[in-house]
Short mmCIF file of C-alpha atoms and ligand atoms in Angstrom, two decimals:
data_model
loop_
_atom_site.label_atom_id
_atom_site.label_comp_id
_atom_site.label_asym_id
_atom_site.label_seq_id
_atom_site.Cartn_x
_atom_site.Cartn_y
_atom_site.Cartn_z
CA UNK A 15 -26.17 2.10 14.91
CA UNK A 16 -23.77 3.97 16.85
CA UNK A 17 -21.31 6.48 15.70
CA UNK A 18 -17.74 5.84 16.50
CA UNK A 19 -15.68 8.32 18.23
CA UNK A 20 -14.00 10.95 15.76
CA UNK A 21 -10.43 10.06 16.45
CA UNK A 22 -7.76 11.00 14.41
CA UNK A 23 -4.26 9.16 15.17
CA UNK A 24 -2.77 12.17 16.34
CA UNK A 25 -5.20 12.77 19.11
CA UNK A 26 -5.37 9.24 19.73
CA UNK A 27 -1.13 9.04 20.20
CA UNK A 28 -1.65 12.23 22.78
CA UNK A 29 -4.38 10.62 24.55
CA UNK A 30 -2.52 7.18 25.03
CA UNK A 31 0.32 9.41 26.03
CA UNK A 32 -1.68 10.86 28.67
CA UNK A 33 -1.75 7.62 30.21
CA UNK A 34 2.10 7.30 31.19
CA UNK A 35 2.94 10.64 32.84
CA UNK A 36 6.20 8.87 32.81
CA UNK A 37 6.48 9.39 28.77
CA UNK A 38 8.32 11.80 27.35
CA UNK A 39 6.39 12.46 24.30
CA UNK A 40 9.33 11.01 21.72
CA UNK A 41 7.31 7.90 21.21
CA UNK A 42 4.35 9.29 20.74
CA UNK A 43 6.28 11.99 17.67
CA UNK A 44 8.10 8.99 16.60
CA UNK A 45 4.67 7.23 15.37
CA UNK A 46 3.46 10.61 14.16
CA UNK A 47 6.43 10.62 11.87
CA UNK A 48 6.10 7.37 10.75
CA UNK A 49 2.13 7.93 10.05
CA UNK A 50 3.72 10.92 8.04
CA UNK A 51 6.02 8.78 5.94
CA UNK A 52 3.33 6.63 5.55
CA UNK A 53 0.99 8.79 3.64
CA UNK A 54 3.57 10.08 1.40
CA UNK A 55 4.40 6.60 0.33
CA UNK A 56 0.80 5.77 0.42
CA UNK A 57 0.56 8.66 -2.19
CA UNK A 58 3.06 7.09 -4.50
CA UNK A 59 1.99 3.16 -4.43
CA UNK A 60 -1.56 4.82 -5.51
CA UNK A 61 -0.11 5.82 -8.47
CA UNK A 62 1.77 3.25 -9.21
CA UNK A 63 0.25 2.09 -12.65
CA UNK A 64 0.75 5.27 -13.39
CA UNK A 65 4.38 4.50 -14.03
CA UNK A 66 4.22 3.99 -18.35
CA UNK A 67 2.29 7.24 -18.55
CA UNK A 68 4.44 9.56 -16.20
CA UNK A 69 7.86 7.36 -17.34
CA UNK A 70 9.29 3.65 -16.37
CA UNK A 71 11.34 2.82 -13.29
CA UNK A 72 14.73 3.85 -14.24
CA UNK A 73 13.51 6.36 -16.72
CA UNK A 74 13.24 10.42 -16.44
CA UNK A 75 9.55 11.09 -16.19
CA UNK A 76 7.91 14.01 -17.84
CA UNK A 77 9.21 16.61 -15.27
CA UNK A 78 13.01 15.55 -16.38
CA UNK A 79 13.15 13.12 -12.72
CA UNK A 80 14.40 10.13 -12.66
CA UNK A 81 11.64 7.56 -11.91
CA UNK A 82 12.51 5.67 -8.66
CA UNK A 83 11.68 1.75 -8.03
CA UNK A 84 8.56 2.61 -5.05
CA UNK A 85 10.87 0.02 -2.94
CA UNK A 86 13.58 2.23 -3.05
CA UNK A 87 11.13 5.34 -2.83
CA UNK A 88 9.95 4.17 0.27
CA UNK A 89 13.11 2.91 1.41
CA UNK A 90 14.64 6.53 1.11
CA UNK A 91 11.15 8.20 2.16
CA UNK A 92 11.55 6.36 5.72
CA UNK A 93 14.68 7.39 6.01
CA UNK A 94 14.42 11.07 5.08
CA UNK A 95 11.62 11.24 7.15
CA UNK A 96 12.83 9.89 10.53
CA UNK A 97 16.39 10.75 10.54
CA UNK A 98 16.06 14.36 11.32
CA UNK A 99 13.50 14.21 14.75
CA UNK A 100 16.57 13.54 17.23
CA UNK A 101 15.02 10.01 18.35
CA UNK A 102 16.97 7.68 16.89
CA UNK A 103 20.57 6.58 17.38
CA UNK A 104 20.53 3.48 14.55
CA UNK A 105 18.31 2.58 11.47
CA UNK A 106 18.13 -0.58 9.43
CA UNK A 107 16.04 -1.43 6.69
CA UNK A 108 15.29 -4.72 4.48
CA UNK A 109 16.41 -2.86 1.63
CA UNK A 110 20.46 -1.82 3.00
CA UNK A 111 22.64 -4.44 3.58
CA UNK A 112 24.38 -2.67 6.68
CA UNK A 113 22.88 -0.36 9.80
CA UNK A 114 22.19 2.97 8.71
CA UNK A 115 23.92 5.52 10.73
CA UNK A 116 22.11 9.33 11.49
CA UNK A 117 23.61 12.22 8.98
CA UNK A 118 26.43 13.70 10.84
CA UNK A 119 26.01 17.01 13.28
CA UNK A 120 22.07 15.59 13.27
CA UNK A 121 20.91 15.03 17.50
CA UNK A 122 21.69 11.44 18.20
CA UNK A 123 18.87 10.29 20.49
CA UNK A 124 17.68 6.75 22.34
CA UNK A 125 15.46 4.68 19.97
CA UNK A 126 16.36 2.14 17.03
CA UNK A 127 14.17 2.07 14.11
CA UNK A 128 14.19 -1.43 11.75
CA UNK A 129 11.68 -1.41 8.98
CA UNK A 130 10.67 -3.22 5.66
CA UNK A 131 9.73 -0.33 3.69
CA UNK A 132 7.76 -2.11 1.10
CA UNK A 133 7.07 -5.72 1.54
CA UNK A 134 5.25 -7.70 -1.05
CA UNK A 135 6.48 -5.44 -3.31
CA UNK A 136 6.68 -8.00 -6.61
CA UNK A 137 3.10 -7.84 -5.99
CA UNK A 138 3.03 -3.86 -7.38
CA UNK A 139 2.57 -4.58 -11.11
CA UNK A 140 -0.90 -6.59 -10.48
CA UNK A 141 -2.18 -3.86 -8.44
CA UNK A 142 -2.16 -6.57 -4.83
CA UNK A 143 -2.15 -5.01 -1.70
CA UNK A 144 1.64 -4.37 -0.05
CA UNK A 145 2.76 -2.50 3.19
CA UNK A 146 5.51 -1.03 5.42
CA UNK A 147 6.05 -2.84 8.43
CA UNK A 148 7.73 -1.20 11.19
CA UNK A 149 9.80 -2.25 14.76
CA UNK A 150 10.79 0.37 17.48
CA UNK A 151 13.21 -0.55 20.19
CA UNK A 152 15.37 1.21 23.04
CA UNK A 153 19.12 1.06 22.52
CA UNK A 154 20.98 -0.76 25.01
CA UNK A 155 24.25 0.61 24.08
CA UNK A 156 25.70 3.15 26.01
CA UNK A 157 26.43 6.94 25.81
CA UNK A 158 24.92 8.86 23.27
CA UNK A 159 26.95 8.58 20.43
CA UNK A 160 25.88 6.78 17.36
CA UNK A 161 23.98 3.36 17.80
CA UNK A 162 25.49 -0.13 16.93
CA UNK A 163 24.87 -3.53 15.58
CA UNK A 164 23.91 -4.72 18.74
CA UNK A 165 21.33 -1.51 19.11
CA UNK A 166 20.11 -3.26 16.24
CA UNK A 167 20.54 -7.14 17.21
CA UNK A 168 17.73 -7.34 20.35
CA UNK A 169 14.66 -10.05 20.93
CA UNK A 170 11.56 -9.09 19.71
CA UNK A 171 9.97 -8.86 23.29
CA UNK A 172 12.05 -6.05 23.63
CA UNK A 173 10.03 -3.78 20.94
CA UNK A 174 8.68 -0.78 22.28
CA UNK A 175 6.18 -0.20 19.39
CA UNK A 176 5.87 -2.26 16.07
CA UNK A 177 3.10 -1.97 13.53
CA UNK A 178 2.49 -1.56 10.01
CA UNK A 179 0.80 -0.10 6.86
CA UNK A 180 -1.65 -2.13 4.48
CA UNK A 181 -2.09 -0.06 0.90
CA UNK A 182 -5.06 -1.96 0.24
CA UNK A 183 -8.44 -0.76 -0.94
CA UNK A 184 -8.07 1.89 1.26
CA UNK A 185 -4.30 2.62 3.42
CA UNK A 186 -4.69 1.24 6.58
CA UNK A 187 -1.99 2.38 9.79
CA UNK A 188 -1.96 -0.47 12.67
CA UNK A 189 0.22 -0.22 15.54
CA UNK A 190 0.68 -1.59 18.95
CA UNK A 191 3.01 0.17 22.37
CA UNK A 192 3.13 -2.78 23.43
CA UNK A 193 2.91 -3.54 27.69
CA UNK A 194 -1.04 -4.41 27.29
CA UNK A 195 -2.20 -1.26 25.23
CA UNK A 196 -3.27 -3.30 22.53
CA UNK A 197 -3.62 -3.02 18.53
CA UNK A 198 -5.19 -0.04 17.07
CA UNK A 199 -5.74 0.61 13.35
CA UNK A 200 -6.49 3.67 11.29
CA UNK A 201 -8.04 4.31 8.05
CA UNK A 202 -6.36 7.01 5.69
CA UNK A 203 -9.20 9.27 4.56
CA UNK A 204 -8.12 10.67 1.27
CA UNK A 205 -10.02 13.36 1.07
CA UNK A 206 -8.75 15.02 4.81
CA UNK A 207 -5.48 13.48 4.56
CA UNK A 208 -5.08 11.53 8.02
CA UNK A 209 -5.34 8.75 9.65
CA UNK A 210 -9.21 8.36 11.88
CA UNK A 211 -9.16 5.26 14.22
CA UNK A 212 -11.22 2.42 12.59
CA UNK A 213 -10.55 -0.57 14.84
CA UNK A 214 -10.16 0.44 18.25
CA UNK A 215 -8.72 -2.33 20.37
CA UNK A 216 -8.52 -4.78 17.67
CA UNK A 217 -8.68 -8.94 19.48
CA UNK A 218 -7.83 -11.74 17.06
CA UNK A 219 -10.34 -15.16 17.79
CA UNK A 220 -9.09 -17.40 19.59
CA UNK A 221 -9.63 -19.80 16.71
CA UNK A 222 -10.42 -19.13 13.14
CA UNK A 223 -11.37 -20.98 10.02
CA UNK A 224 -8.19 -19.64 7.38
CA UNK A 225 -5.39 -21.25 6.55
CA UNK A 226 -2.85 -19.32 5.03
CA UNK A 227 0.64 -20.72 3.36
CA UNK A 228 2.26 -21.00 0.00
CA UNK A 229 0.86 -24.83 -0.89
CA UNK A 230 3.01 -24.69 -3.97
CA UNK A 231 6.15 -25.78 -1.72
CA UNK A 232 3.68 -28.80 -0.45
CA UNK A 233 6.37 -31.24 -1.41
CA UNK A 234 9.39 -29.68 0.43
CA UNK A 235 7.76 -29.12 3.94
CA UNK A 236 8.21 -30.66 7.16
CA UNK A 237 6.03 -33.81 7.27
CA UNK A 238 3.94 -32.54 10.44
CA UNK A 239 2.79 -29.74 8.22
CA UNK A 240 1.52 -31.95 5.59
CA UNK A 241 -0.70 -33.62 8.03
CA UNK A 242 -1.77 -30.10 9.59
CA UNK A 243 -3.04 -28.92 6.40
CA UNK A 244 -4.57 -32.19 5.56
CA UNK A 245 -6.30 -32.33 8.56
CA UNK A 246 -7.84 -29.28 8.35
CA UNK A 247 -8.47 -29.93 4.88
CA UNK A 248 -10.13 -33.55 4.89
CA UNK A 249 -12.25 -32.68 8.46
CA UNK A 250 -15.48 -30.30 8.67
CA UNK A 251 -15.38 -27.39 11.97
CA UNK A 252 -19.08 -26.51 12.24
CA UNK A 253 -19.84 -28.00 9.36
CA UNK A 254 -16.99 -26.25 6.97
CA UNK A 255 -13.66 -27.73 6.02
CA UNK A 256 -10.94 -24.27 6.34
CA UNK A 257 -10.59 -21.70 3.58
CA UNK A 258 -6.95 -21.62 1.93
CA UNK A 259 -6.52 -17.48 1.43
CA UNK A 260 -3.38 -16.70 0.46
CA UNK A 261 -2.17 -13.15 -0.99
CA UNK A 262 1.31 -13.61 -1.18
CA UNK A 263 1.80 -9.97 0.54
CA UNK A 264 2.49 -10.75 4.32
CA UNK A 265 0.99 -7.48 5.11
CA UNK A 266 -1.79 -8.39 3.43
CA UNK A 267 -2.37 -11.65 4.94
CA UNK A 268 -1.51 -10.83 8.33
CA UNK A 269 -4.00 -8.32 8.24
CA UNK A 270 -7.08 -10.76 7.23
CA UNK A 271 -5.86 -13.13 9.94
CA UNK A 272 -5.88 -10.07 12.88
CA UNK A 273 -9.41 -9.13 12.16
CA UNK A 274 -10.59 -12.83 10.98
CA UNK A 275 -8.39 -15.01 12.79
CA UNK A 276 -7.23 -18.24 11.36
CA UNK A 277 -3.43 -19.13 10.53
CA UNK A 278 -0.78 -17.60 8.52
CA UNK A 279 2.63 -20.02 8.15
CA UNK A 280 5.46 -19.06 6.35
CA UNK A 281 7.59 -22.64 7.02
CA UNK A 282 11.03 -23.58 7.03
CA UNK A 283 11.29 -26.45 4.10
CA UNK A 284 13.76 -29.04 2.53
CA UNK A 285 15.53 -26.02 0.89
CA UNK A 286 15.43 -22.91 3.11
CA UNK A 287 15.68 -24.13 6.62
CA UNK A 288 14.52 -21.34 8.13
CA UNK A 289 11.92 -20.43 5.57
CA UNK A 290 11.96 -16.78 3.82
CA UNK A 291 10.62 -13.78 6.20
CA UNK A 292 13.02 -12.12 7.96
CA UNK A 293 13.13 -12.25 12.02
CA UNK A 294 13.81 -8.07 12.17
CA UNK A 295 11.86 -6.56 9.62
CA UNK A 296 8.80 -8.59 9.55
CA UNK A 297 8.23 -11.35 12.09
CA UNK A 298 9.46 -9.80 15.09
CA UNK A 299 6.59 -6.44 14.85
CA UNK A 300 4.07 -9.30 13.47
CA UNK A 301 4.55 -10.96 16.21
CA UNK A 302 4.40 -8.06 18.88
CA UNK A 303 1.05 -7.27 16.98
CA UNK A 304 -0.24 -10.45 17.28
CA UNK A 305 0.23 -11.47 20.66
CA UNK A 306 -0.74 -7.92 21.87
CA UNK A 307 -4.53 -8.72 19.49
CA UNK A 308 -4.53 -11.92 22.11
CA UNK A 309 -2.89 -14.19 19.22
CA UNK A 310 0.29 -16.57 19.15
CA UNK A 311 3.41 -16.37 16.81
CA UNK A 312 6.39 -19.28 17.10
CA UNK A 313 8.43 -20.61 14.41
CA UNK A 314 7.01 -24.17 15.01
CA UNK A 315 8.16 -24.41 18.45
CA UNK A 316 9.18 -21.63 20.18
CA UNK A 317 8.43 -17.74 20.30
CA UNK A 318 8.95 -15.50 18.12
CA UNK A 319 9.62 -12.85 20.56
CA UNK A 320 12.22 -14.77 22.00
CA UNK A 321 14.74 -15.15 19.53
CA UNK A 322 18.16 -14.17 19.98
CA UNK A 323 19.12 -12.50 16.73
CA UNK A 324 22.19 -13.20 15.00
CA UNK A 325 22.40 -10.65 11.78
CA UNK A 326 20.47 -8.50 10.85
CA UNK A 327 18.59 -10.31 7.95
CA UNK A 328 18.21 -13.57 9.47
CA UNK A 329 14.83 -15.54 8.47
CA UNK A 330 12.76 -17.66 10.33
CA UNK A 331 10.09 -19.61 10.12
CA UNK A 332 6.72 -18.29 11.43
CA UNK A 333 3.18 -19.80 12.34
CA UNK A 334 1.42 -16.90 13.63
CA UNK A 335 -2.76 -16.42 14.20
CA UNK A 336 -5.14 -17.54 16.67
CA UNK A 337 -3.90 -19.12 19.47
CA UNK A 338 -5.60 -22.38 19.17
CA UNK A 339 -4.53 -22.74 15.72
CA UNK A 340 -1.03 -22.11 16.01
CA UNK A 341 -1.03 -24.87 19.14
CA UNK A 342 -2.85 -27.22 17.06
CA UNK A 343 -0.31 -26.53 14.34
CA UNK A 344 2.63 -27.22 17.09
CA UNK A 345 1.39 -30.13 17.72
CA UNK A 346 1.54 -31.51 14.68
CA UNK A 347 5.03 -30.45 13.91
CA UNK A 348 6.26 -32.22 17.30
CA UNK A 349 4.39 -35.48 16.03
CA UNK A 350 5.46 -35.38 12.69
CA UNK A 351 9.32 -35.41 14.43
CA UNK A 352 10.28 -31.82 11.63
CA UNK A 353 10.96 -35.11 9.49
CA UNK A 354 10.81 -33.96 5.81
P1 AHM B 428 9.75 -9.31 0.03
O1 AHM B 428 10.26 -8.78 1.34
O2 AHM B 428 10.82 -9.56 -0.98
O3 AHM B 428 8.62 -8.49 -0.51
O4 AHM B 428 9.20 -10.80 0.31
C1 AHM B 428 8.37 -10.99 1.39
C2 AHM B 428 7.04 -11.51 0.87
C3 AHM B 428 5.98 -11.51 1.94
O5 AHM B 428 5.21 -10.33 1.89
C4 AHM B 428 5.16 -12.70 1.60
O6 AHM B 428 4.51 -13.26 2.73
C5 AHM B 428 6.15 -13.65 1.02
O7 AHM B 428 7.21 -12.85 0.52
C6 AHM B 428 5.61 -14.46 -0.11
O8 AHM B 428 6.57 -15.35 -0.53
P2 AHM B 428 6.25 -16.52 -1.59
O9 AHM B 428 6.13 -15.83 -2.91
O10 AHM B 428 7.44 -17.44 -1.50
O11 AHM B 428 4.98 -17.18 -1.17
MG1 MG B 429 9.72 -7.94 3.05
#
């Protein structure tokens, strides 16, 4: 079998960097940072049933510190670690209800940042995978004073890098530029500390056999999506009917469905409209990812990538996998009329 190359995601940022004599290099330190951040969260999730033996949530642990939530850890890891480079103008996170400005007299420079610092995070406790997702943009404001709202408020298409971190069985770093350079993803080595490229070039199939949704809202979704999942549920592909997997961490399951293929729906339903994730922190880079693997992400009818944001924690609802799947899913949601 042959070796892979020996490529750690420092050399391979440089070397993509190479590639666009236009670039400045702040992207390419911007990801570095993040892959940074990401180990040093990566640290704490790892010891995160550690928690009754080195003191609760809330508590002063044995060194007399107060024991953060690892949302808020993470949350204030990001922040710490990316507000002092120069790059950014404007922040948001999941976690903050409001942009997050620079620290004053720090350089103000011409990228946005939006993360989710720890999705899936009620999933912590059982020891289930969760992740940081991440979203990059340009700001279209003007000037070079502090970035806005509307630094913060652009379509997804518009993402200049997006990715994410899966602490899984091992802590996995997956990015995309964007423009055609396609998905790469890095495995944390514990032992050397970084991050060695592990899926070069990563394609989604152009049709899978997972299915991947929360069946326990069955009764409150849009009657197309009833007879989606039916149908894939009462016919045989190559002699199989399609697996339900569902983690319940959208890291998580986006993950399986880049390197397996197959679906991943969080719907709109009778209560929530426009379903749970959020547009900003989580669909939009999802999305970039996907469609850079070769994949497709709407929210039942239209892209993703093409949504006009409104506020900063809108939701939408988001079908997102192999491309065949998510048209065959369309489909059914323009037969089925959205009735509920
Ligand atoms: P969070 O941002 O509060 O962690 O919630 C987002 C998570 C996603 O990771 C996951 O896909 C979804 O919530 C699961 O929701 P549900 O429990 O309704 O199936
Ligand atoms: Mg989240």
């Amino acid at each position: 079998m042959a070796t892979k190359r020996f490529m750690t995601l420092p050399r391979h940022i440089m070397e993509g960097e190479k590639e666009h004599p236009e670039a400045t290099g702040e992207l390419s330190t911007i990801l570095l940072q993040l892959g940074l951040a990401a180990k040093l969260i990566s640290l704490e999730v790892n010891k995160a049933g550690l928690a009754e033996i080195l003191g609760f949530t809330g508590d002063e642990n044995v060194h007399g510190e107060k024991v953060k939530k690892l949302d808020i850890y993470a949350h204030e890891m990001l922040i710490k670690a990316m507000d002092h480079g120069g790059h950014f103008c404007v922040m948001a996170s999941e976690e903050e209800e409001d942009i997050i400005h620079l620290p004053p007299n720090q350089k103000i420079g011409k990228y946005v940042l939006l993360f989710d610092p720890l999705d899936g995070s009620s999933n912590i406790d059982a020891n289930i995978s969760i992740g940081t997702i991440f979203s990059i943009y340009k700001r279209i404001s003007q000037g070079n004073g502090p970035g806005t709202r509307e630094d913060c408020l652009q379509p997804g298409y518009k993402q200049v890098a997006a990715g994410y971190v899966v602490y899984g069985s091992s802590t996995m770093l997956v990015y995309t530029s964007g423009h055609g350079h396609g998905v790469h993803g890095f495995t944390l080595d514990p032992a050397f500390g970084e991050f060695l490229l592990s899926h070069d070039g990563i394609k989604i199939p152009k049709q899978g056999r997972i299915y991947s949704l929360n069946e326990g809202n069955y009764f409150s979704w849009p009657q197309g999506l009833k007879n989606y999942i039916k149908y894939l549920q009462s016919n045989l592909f190559e002699g199989k009917p399609y697996q339900a997997r569902y983690v319940g961490s959208m890291v998580a399951d986006i993950h399986r469905t880049l390197l397996y293929g197959g679906i991943f729906i969080y719907p709109g339903d009778k209560r929530n409209l426009k379903g749970k994730l959020r547009l900003m922190y989580e669909c939009n880079p999802m999305a970039l990812l996907m469609e850079e693997a070769g994949g497709r992400a709407t929210d039942g009818h239209s892209r993703i990538l093409e949504i006009q944001p409104e506020a900063l924690h809108e939701r939408t609802p988001i079908y997102i996998g192999s491309e065949d799947d998510v048209l065959l899913v369309e489909k059914f949601l323009r037969d089925g009329a959205d009735r509920y």
